[in-house]
């Protein structure tokens, strides 16, 4: 199979971070994504899905141990997209600027 990339696609791909897959039955975030959010000191993020953008609260904790979770807004996000437990999510952010916009990519497990 042959892949053709134009220069713009390569530049756009290089300016993004993709974080590990999260399973819907477990709302804890991947450690690298939690660290990104913690460094940005975000209180909210905007999840961009295929059908809807949802503002979600981030209850990030550093003490007594680090924890990262998406709070209010998460349920609205995954139910509005019809996600279920067989879907994995990948979070993608632009690492050139620290912002609260997170693109959510989905993968089906069969």
PDB file of C-alpha atoms in Angstrom:
ATOM      1  CA  UNK A   1       0.000   0.000   0.000  1.00  0.00           C
ATOM      2  CA  UNK A   2       1.356   3.431  -0.919  1.00  0.00           C
ATOM      3  CA  UNK A   3       0.933   6.506   1.266  1.00  0.00           C
ATOM      4  CA  UNK A   4       1.212   9.981  -0.216  1.00  0.00           C
ATOM      5  CA  UNK A   5       1.772  12.866   2.171  1.00  0.00           C
ATOM      6  CA  UNK A   6       1.906  16.486   1.214  1.00  0.00           C
ATOM      7  CA  UNK A   7       4.111  18.903   3.141  1.00  0.00           C
ATOM      8  CA  UNK A   8       1.178  20.491   4.995  1.00  0.00           C
ATOM      9  CA  UNK A   9       0.023  17.092   6.319  1.00  0.00           C
ATOM     10  CA  UNK A  10       3.498  16.362   7.648  1.00  0.00           C
ATOM     11  CA  UNK A  11       3.816  19.769   9.324  1.00  0.00           C
ATOM     12  CA  UNK A  12       0.347  19.474  10.886  1.00  0.00           C
ATOM     13  CA  UNK A  13       1.106  15.973  12.175  1.00  0.00           C
ATOM     14  CA  UNK A  14       4.438  17.043  13.641  1.00  0.00           C
ATOM     15  CA  UNK A  15       2.820  19.859  15.638  1.00  0.00           C
ATOM     16  CA  UNK A  16       0.517  17.553  17.594  1.00  0.00           C
ATOM     17  CA  UNK A  17       0.762  15.256  20.569  1.00  0.00           C
ATOM     18  CA  UNK A  18      -1.304  12.111  20.737  1.00  0.00           C
ATOM     19  CA  UNK A  19      -1.882  10.522  24.100  1.00  0.00           C
ATOM     20  CA  UNK A  20      -2.510   6.910  24.939  1.00  0.00           C
ATOM     21  CA  UNK A  21      -5.823   5.188  24.504  1.00  0.00           C
ATOM     22  CA  UNK A  22      -8.391   5.380  27.277  1.00  0.00           C
ATOM     23  CA  UNK A  23     -11.200   2.839  27.665  1.00  0.00           C
ATOM     24  CA  UNK A  24     -14.599   4.281  28.460  1.00  0.00           C
ATOM     25  CA  UNK A  25     -15.286   1.971  31.367  1.00  0.00           C
ATOM     26  CA  UNK A  26     -12.366   3.644  33.192  1.00  0.00           C
ATOM     27  CA  UNK A  27     -12.500   7.445  33.317  1.00  0.00           C
ATOM     28  CA  UNK A  28      -8.909   7.860  34.587  1.00  0.00           C
ATOM     29  CA  UNK A  29      -6.701   9.676  32.074  1.00  0.00           C
ATOM     30  CA  UNK A  30      -3.382   8.403  30.713  1.00  0.00           C
ATOM     31  CA  UNK A  31      -0.481   9.695  32.858  1.00  0.00           C
ATOM     32  CA  UNK A  32       1.168  11.628  30.006  1.00  0.00           C
ATOM     33  CA  UNK A  33      -2.094  13.415  29.196  1.00  0.00           C
ATOM     34  CA  UNK A  34      -2.688  14.184  32.885  1.00  0.00           C
ATOM     35  CA  UNK A  35       0.804  15.668  33.108  1.00  0.00           C
ATOM     36  CA  UNK A  36       0.122  17.857  30.044  1.00  0.00           C
ATOM     37  CA  UNK A  37      -3.092  19.154  31.627  1.00  0.00           C
ATOM     38  CA  UNK A  38      -1.410  19.670  34.993  1.00  0.00           C
ATOM     39  CA  UNK A  39       1.455  21.661  33.418  1.00  0.00           C
ATOM     40  CA  UNK A  40      -1.086  23.867  31.644  1.00  0.00           C
ATOM     41  CA  UNK A  41      -2.935  24.380  34.949  1.00  0.00           C
ATOM     42  CA  UNK A  42      -6.223  23.831  33.179  1.00  0.00           C
ATOM     43  CA  UNK A  43      -9.458  23.822  35.143  1.00  0.00           C
ATOM     44  CA  UNK A  44     -11.532  22.986  32.040  1.00  0.00           C
ATOM     45  CA  UNK A  45     -10.961  21.422  28.634  1.00  0.00           C
ATOM     46  CA  UNK A  46     -13.072  21.450  25.491  1.00  0.00           C
ATOM     47  CA  UNK A  47     -13.468  18.000  23.961  1.00  0.00           C
ATOM     48  CA  UNK A  48     -13.935  18.112  20.194  1.00  0.00           C
ATOM     49  CA  UNK A  49     -15.723  14.988  18.998  1.00  0.00           C
ATOM     50  CA  UNK A  50     -17.281  14.017  15.685  1.00  0.00           C
ATOM     51  CA  UNK A  51     -20.722  15.394  16.647  1.00  0.00           C
ATOM     52  CA  UNK A  52     -20.303  17.900  19.436  1.00  0.00           C
ATOM     53  CA  UNK A  53     -17.899  20.068  21.444  1.00  0.00           C
ATOM     54  CA  UNK A  54     -18.307  19.779  25.217  1.00  0.00           C
ATOM     55  CA  UNK A  55     -16.703  21.806  28.003  1.00  0.00           C
ATOM     56  CA  UNK A  56     -15.506  19.466  30.779  1.00  0.00           C
ATOM     57  CA  UNK A  57     -14.212  20.191  34.267  1.00  0.00           C
ATOM     58  CA  UNK A  58     -10.810  18.788  35.307  1.00  0.00           C
ATOM     59  CA  UNK A  59     -10.472  17.761  38.961  1.00  0.00           C
ATOM     60  CA  UNK A  60      -6.672  17.319  38.889  1.00  0.00           C
ATOM     61  CA  UNK A  61      -4.960  16.451  42.163  1.00  0.00           C
ATOM     62  CA  UNK A  62      -1.302  16.520  43.187  1.00  0.00           C
ATOM     63  CA  UNK A  63      -1.627  15.492  46.840  1.00  0.00           C
ATOM     64  CA  UNK A  64      -1.659  12.953  48.484  1.00  0.00           C
ATOM     65  CA  UNK A  65      -1.035  11.348  45.081  1.00  0.00           C
ATOM     66  CA  UNK A  66      -1.475  12.541  41.526  1.00  0.00           C
ATOM     67  CA  UNK A  67      -4.803  11.795  39.897  1.00  0.00           C
ATOM     68  CA  UNK A  68      -6.255  12.917  36.600  1.00  0.00           C
ATOM     69  CA  UNK A  69      -9.888  12.610  35.676  1.00  0.00           C
ATOM     70  CA  UNK A  70     -12.432  14.313  33.464  1.00  0.00           C
ATOM     71  CA  UNK A  71     -15.279  15.523  35.658  1.00  0.00           C
ATOM     72  CA  UNK A  72     -18.547  17.189  34.762  1.00  0.00           C
ATOM     73  CA  UNK A  73     -19.223  17.219  31.035  1.00  0.00           C
ATOM     74  CA  UNK A  74     -17.632  13.807  30.405  1.00  0.00           C
ATOM     75  CA  UNK A  75     -20.938  11.921  30.535  1.00  0.00           C
ATOM     76  CA  UNK A  76     -22.553  14.433  28.165  1.00  0.00           C
ATOM     77  CA  UNK A  77     -19.622  14.056  25.776  1.00  0.00           C
ATOM     78  CA  UNK A  78     -19.627  10.281  25.489  1.00  0.00           C
ATOM     79  CA  UNK A  79     -23.413   9.843  25.497  1.00  0.00           C
ATOM     80  CA  UNK A  80     -23.904  12.521  22.828  1.00  0.00           C
ATOM     81  CA  UNK A  81     -21.526  10.560  20.586  1.00  0.00           C
ATOM     82  CA  UNK A  82     -23.114   7.206  21.292  1.00  0.00           C
ATOM     83  CA  UNK A  83     -19.845   5.796  22.615  1.00  0.00           C
ATOM     84  CA  UNK A  84     -19.923   2.533  24.518  1.00  0.00           C
ATOM     85  CA  UNK A  85     -17.419   0.250  26.248  1.00  0.00           C
ATOM     86  CA  UNK A  86     -15.997  -1.161  23.012  1.00  0.00           C
ATOM     87  CA  UNK A  87     -14.657   2.225  21.928  1.00  0.00           C
ATOM     88  CA  UNK A  88     -11.129   3.433  22.726  1.00  0.00           C
ATOM     89  CA  UNK A  89     -10.290   7.128  22.658  1.00  0.00           C
ATOM     90  CA  UNK A  90      -7.112   8.958  21.725  1.00  0.00           C
ATOM     91  CA  UNK A  91      -6.678  12.552  22.862  1.00  0.00           C
ATOM     92  CA  UNK A  92      -4.821  14.883  20.487  1.00  0.00           C
ATOM     93  CA  UNK A  93      -3.595  18.377  21.351  1.00  0.00           C
ATOM     94  CA  UNK A  94      -1.504  20.977  19.588  1.00  0.00           C
ATOM     95  CA  UNK A  95       1.794  21.114  21.478  1.00  0.00           C
ATOM     96  CA  UNK A  96       2.875  24.369  19.833  1.00  0.00           C
ATOM     97  CA  UNK A  97       0.549  26.247  22.163  1.00  0.00           C
ATOM     98  CA  UNK A  98      -0.838  25.349  25.521  1.00  0.00           C
ATOM     99  CA  UNK A  99      -4.600  25.413  25.159  1.00  0.00           C
ATOM    100  CA  UNK A 100      -7.697  23.665  26.398  1.00  0.00           C
ATOM    101  CA  UNK A 101      -8.860  22.335  23.020  1.00  0.00           C
ATOM    102  CA  UNK A 102      -8.598  18.555  22.788  1.00  0.00           C
ATOM    103  CA  UNK A 103      -9.476  16.587  19.680  1.00  0.00           C
ATOM    104  CA  UNK A 104     -10.895  13.149  20.482  1.00  0.00           C
ATOM    105  CA  UNK A 105     -10.186  10.366  18.002  1.00  0.00           C
ATOM    106  CA  UNK A 106     -12.073   7.088  18.297  1.00  0.00           C
ATOM    107  CA  UNK A 107     -11.177   3.492  17.514  1.00  0.00           C
ATOM    108  CA  UNK A 108     -13.477   0.471  17.531  1.00  0.00           C
ATOM    109  CA  UNK A 109     -12.440  -2.814  19.092  1.00  0.00           C
ATOM    110  CA  UNK A 110     -13.908  -5.907  17.508  1.00  0.00           C
TER     111      UNK A 110
END
